[in-house]
mmCIF file of C-alpha atoms in Angstrom:
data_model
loop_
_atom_site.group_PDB
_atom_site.id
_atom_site.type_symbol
_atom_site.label_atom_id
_atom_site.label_comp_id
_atom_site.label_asym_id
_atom_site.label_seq_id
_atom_site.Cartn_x
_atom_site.Cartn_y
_atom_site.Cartn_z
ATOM 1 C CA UNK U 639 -64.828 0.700 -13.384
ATOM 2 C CA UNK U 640 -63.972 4.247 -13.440
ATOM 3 C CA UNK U 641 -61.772 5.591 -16.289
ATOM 4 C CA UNK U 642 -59.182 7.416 -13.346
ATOM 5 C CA UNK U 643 -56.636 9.628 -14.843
ATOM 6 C CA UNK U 644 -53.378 8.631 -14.463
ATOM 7 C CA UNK U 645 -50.129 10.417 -14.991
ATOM 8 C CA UNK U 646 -49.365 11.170 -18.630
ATOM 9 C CA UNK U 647 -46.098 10.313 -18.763
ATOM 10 C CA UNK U 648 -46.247 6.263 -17.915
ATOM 11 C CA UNK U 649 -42.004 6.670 -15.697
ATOM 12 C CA UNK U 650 -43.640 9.610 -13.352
ATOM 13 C CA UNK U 651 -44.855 7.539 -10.453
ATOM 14 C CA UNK U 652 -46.113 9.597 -7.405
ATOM 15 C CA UNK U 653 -45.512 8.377 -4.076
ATOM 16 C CA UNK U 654 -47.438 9.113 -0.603
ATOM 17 C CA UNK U 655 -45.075 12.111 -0.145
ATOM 18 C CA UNK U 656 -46.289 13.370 -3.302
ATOM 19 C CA UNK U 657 -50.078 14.689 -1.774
ATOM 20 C CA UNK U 658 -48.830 15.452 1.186
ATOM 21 C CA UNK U 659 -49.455 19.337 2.371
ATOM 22 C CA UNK U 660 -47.155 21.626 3.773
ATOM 23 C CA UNK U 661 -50.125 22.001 6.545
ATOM 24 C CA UNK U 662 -49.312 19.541 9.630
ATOM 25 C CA UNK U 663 -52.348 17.745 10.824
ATOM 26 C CA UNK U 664 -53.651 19.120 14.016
ATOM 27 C CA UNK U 665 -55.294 15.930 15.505
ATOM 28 C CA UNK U 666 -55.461 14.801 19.071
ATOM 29 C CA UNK U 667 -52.586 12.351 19.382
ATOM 30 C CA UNK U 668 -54.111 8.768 18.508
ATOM 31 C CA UNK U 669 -57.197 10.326 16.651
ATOM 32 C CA UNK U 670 -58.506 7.456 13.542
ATOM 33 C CA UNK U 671 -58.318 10.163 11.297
ATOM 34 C CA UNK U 672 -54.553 10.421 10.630
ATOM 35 C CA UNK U 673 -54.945 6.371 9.526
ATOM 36 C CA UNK U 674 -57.512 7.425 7.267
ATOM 37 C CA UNK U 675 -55.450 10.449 6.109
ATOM 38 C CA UNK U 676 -52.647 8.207 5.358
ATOM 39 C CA UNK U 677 -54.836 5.467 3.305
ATOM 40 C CA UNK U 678 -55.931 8.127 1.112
ATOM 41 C CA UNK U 679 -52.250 9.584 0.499
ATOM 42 C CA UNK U 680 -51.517 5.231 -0.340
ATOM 43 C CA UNK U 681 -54.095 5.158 -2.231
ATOM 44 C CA UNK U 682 -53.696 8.083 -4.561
ATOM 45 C CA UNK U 683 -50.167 6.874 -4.822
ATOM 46 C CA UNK U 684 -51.253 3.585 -5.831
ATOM 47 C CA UNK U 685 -53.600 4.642 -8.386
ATOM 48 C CA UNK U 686 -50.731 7.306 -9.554
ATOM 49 C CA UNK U 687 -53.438 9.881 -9.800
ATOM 50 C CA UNK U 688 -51.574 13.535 -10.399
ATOM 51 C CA UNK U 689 -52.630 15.760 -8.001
ATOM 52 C CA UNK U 690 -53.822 18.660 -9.787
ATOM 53 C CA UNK U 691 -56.656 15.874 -11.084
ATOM 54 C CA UNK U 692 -57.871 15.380 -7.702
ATOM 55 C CA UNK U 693 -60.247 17.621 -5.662
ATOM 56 C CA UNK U 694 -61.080 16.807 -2.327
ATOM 57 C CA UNK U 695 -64.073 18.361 -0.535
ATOM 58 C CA UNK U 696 -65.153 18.730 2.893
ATOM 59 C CA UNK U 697 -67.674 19.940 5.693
ATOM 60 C CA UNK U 698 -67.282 21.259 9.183
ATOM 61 C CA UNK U 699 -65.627 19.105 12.139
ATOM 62 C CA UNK U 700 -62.300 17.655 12.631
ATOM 63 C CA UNK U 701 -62.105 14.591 9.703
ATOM 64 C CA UNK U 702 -63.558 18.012 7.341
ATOM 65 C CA UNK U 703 -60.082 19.603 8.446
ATOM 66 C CA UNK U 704 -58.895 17.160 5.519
ATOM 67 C CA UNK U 705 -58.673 19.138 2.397
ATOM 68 C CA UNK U 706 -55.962 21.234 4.335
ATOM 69 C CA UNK U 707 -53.286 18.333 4.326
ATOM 70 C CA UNK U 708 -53.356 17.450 0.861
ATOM 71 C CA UNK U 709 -51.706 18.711 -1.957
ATOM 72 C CA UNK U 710 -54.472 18.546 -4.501
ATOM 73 C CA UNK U 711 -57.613 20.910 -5.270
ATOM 74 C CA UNK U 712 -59.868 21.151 -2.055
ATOM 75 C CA UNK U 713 -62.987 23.092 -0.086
ATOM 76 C CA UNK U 714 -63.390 22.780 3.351
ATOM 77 C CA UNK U 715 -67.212 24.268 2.613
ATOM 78 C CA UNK U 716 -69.878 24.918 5.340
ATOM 79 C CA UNK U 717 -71.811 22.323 7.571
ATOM 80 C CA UNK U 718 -73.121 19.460 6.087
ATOM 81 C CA UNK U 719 -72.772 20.845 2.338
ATOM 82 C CA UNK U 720 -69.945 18.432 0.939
ATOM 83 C CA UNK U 721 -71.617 16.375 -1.482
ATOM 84 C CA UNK U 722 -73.848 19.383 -3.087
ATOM 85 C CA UNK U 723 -70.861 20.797 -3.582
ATOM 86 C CA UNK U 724 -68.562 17.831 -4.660
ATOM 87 C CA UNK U 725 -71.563 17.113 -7.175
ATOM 88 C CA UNK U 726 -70.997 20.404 -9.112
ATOM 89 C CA UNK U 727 -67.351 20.343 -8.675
ATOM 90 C CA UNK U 728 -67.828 16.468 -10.951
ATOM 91 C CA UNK U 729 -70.500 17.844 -13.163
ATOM 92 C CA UNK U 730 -68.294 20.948 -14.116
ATOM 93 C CA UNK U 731 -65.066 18.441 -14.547
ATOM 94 C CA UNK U 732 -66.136 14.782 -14.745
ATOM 95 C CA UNK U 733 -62.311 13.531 -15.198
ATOM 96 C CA UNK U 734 -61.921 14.892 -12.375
ATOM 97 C CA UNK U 735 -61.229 12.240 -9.196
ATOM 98 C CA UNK U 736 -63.618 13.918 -6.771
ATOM 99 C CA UNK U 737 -63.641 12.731 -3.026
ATOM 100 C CA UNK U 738 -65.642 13.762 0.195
ATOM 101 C CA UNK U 739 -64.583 13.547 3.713
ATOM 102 C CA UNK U 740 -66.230 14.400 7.087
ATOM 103 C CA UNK U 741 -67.674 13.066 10.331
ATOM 104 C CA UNK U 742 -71.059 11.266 11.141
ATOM 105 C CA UNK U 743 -72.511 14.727 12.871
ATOM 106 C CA UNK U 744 -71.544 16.725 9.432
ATOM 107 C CA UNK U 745 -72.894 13.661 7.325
ATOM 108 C CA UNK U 746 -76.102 12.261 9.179
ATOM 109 C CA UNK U 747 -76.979 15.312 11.155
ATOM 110 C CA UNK U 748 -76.546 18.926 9.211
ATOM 111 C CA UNK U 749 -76.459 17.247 6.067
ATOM 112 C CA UNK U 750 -78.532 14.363 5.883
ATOM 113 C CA UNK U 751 -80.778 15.651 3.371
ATOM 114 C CA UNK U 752 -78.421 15.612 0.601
ATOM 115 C CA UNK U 753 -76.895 12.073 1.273
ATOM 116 C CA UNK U 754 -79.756 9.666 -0.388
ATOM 117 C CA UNK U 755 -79.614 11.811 -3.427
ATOM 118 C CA UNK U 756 -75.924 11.937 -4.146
ATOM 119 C CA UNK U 757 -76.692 8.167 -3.899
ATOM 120 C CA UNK U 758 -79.702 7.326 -5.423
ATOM 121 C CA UNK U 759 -78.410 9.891 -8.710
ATOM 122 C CA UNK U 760 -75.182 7.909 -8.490
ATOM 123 C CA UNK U 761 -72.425 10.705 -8.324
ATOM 124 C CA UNK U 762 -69.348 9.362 -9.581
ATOM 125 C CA UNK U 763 -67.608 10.190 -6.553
ATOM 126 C CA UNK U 764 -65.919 8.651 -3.454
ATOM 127 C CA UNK U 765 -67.621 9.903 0.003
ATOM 128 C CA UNK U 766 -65.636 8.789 3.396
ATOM 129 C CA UNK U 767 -67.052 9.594 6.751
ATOM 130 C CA UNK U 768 -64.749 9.101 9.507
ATOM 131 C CA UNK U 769 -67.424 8.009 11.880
ATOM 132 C CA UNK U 770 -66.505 8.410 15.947
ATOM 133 C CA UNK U 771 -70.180 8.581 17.222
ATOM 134 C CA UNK U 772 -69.428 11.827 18.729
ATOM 135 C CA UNK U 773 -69.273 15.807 17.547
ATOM 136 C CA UNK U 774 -65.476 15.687 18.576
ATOM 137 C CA UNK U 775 -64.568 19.909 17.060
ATOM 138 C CA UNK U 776 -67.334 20.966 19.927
ATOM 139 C CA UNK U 777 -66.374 19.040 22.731
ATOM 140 C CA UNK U 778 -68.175 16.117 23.139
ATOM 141 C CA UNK U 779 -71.950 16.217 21.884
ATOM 142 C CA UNK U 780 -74.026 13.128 20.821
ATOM 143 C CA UNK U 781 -73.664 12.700 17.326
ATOM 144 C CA UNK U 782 -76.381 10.764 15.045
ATOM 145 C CA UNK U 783 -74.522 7.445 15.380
ATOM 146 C CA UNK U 784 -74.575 7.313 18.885
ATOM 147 C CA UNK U 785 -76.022 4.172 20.251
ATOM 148 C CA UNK U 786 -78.920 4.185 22.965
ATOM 149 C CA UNK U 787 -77.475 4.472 26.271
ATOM 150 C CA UNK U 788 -74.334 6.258 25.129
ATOM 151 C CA UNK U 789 -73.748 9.247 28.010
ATOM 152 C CA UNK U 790 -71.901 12.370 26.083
ATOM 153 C CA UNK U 791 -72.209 16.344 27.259
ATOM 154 C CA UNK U 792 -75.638 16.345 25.853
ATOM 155 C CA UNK U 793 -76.861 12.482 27.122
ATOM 156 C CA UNK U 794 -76.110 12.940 30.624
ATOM 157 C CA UNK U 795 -78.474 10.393 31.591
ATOM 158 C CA UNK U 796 -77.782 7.903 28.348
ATOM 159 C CA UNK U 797 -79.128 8.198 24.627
ATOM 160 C CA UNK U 798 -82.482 7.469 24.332
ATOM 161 C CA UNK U 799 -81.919 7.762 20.673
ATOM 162 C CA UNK U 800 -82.176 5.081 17.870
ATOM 163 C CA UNK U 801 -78.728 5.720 16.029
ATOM 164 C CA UNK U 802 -78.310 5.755 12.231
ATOM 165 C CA UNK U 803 -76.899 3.168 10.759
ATOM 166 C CA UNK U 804 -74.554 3.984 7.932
ATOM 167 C CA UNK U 805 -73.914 0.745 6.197
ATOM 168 C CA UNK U 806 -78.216 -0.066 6.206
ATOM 169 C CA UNK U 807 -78.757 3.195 5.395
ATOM 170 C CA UNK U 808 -76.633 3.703 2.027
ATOM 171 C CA UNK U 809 -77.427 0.572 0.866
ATOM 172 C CA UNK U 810 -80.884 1.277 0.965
ATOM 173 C CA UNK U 811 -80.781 4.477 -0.244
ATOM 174 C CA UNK U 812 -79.078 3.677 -3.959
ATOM 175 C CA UNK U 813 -75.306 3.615 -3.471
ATOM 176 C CA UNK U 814 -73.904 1.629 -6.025
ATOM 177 C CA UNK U 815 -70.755 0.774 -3.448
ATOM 178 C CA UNK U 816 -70.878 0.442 0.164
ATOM 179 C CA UNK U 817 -68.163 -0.630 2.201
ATOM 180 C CA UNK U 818 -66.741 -0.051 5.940
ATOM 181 C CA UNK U 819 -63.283 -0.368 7.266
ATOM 182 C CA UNK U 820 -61.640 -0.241 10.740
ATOM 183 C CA UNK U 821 -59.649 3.205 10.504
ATOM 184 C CA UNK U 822 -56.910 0.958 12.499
ATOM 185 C CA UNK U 823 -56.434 -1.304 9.488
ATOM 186 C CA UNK U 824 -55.059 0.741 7.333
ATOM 187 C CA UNK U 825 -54.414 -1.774 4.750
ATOM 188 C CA UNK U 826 -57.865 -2.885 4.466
ATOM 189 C CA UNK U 827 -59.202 1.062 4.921
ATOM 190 C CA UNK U 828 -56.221 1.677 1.615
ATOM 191 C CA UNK U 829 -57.705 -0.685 -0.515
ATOM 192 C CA UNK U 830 -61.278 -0.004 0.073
ATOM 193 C CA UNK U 831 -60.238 3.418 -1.022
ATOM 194 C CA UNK U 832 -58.344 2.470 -4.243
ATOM 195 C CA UNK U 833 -61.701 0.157 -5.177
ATOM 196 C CA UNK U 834 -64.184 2.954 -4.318
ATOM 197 C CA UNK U 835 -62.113 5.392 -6.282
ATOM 198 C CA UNK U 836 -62.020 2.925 -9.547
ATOM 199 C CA UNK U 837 -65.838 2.392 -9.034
ATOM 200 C CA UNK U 838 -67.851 4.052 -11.507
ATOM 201 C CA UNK U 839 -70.571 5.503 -9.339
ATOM 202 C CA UNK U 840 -71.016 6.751 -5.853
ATOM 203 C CA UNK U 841 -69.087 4.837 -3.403
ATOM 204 C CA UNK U 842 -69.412 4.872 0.509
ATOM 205 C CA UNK U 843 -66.744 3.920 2.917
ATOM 206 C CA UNK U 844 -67.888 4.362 6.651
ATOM 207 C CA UNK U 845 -64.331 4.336 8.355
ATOM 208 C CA UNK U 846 -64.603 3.391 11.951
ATOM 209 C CA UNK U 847 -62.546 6.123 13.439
ATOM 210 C CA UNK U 848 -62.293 5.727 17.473
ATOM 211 C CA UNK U 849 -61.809 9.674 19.313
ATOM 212 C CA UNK U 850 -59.412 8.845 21.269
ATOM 213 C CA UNK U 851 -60.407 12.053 23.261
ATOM 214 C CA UNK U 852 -63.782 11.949 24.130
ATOM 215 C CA UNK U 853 -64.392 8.326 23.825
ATOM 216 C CA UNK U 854 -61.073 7.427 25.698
ATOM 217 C CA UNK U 855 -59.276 3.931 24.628
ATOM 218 C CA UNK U 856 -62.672 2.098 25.274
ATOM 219 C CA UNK U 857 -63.747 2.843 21.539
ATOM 220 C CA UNK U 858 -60.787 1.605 19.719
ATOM 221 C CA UNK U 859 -60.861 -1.967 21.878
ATOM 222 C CA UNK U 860 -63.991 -2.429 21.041
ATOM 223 C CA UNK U 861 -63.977 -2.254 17.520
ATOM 224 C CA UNK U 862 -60.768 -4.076 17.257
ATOM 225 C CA UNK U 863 -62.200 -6.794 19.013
ATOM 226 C CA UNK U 864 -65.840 -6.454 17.282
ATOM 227 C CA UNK U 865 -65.061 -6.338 13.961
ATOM 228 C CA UNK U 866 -64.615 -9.349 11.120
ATOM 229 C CA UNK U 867 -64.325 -8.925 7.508
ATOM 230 C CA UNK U 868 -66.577 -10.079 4.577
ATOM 231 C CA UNK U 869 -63.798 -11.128 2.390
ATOM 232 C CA UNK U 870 -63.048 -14.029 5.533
ATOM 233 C CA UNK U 871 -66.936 -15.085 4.787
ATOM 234 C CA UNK U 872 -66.748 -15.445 0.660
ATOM 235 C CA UNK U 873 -69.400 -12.219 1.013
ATOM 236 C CA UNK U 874 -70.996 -11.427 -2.362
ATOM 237 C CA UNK U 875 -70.996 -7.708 -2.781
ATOM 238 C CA UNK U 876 -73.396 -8.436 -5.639
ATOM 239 C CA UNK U 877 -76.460 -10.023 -3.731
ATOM 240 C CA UNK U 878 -77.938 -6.982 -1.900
ATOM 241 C CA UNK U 879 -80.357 -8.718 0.787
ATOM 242 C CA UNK U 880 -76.719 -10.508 1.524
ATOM 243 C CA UNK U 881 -75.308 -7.352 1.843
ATOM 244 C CA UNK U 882 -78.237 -6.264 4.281
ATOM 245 C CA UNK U 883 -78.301 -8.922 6.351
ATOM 246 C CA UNK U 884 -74.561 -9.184 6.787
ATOM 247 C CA UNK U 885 -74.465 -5.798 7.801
ATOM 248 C CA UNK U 886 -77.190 -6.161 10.280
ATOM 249 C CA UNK U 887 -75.668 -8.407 12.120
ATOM 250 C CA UNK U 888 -75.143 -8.945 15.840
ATOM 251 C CA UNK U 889 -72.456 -11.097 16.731
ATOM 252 C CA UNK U 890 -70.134 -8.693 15.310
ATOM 253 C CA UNK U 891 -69.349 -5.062 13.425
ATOM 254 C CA UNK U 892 -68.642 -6.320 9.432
ATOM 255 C CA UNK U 893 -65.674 -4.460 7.740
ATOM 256 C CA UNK U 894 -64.988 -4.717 3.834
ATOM 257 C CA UNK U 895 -67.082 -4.006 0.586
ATOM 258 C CA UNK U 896 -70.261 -5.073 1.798
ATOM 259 C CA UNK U 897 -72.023 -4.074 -1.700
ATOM 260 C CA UNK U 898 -71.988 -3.198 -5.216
ATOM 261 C CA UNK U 899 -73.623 -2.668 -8.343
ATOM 262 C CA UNK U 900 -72.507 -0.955 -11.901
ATOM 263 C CA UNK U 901 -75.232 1.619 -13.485
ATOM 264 C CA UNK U 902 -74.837 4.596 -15.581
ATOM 265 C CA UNK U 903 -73.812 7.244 -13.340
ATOM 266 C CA UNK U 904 -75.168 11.022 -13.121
ATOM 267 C CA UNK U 905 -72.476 12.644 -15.492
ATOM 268 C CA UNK U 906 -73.258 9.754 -17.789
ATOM 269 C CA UNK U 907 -77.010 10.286 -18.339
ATOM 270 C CA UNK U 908 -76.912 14.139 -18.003
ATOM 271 C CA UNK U 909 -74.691 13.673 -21.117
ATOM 272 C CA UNK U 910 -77.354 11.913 -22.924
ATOM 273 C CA UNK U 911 -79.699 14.390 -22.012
ATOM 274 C CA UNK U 912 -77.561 16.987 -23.422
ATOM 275 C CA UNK U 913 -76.732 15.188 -26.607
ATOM 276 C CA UNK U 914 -80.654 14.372 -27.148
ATOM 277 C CA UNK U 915 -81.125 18.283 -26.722
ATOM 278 C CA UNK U 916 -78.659 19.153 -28.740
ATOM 279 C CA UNK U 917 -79.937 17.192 -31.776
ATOM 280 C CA UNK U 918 -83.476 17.592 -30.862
ATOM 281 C CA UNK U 919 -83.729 21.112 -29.376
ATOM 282 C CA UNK U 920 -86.936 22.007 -26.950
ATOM 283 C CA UNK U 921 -89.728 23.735 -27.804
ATOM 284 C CA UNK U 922 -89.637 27.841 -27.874
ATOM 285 C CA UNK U 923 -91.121 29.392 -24.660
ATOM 286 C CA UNK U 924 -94.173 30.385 -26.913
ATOM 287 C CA UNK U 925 -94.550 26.267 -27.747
ATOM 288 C CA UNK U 926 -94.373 25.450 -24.138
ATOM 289 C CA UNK U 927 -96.947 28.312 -22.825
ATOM 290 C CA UNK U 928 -99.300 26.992 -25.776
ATOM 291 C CA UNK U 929 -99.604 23.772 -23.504
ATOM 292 C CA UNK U 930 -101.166 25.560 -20.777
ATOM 293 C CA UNK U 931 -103.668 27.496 -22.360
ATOM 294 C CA UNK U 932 -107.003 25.713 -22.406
#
């Protein structure tokens, strides 16, 4: 479990007010993301992080807006860079509480090459994608976990396009801690948080986040009435082909922490790495040019 910093002096306790910007949220009315928004500020409040020990990171699109309402260090960075980013910002600070936010497009589109290896290096981080299934900033576009048949601006006809999924993916890919929560259950969505936060390693939370816009009240009906959670089914988070299976499931969307594991994390082993250098210092660069000449 992660060593989180918590406020020094053991009678401050910060409440949900307490990370709150002075920036209003700018959301279409009934958007997923303002549940999310508020799980976070619960869950920061609950761990009684202090502020200036959190930095929260971001991409392009509207859930990337993010780092604006909160009163703690933030980047809203360029398309699809959050977790290259949120990486240094953890290497340069590891007591730092680092979390990502963004959509599916900024995550699984733009940038989807940096996603297995924040995972598979085990960042100790906490990445959230508020996942609508649609680019919702630019009106409307099919997003990468759109499902076959979906008709958007560009799928006119219907997707012909296998869509990524998430959960499968992440699990796969090395995350030590993948969940997914119904952005409309905000208690569920809060604790997932406060776990993946207190996991030592890179945890995933795909937040189902209906766009109330471009996906109209359909969205939101259907995952209220698709979803079921783990905990209901005395999941394991432990056994991974459980984890795969129950998350590739057809009778229903599965919401909770679907998996975990505890390994050394990133910061961990480059620390090792230093400290073996340190005692043990490499070769000069005439030493290592000596190994190349025949």
């Amino acid at each position: 479990m992660a060593e989180t910093q918590v406020a020094e002096d053991p009678k401050i306790q910060f409440e949900a007010k307490d990370y709150k910007s002075e920036t209003r949220p700018i959301w279409c009315p009934g958007c997923g993301d303002y549940s999310v928004l508020a799980s976070l500020y619960q869950a920061f409040a609950e761990l009684n992080i202090p502020p200036h020990m959190i930095a929260v990171i971001s991409g392009i699109g509207c859930s990337s807006r993010l780092p604006g309402y909160v009163a703690t260090y933030g980047f809203n960075s360029v398309h699809g860079r959050i977790l290259p980013i949120a990486t240094g910002v953890k290497m340069a600070n590891p007591e730092i509480t680092v979390v990502g936010t963004g959509g599916d497009g900024d995550g699984f589109s733009i940038g989807m090459g940096h996603v297995p290896h924040a995972a598979r290096r085990n960042v100790d981080m906490t990445y959230i994608v508020m996942d609508n299934e649609i680019y919702g900033l630019t009106k409307g576009q099919l997003s990468p976990t759109a499902h076959v048949g979906d008709v958007t601006k560009t799928s006119v006809y219907g997707s012909v396009e296998r869509p990524v999924e998430p959960v499968d993916m992440m699990i796969n890919v090395g995350a030590s801690f993948v969940a997914r929560a119904n952005a409309g259950d905000p208690k569920q969505l809060g604790d997932l948080i406060v776990q993946a936060i207190q996991h030592k390693g890179f945890a995933f939370i795909d937040a189902l986040s209906p766009c109330r816009t471009f996906r109209g009240l359909d969205q939101k009906k259907f995952i209220n009435e698709h979803t079921f959670k783990v905990e209901e089914e005395e999941h394991d988070p432990s056994d991974k082909q459980k984890a795969l299976a129950i998350a590739a499931r057809e009778d229903g969307i599965s919401t909770g922490l679907l998996y975990r594991e505890e390994r050394p994390t990133y910061d961990q082993l480059y620390d090792e790495v230093r400290e073996r250098a340190t005692k043990d210092p490499v070769p000069d660069v005439q030493d290592i040019l000596q190994r190349y000449i025949p």
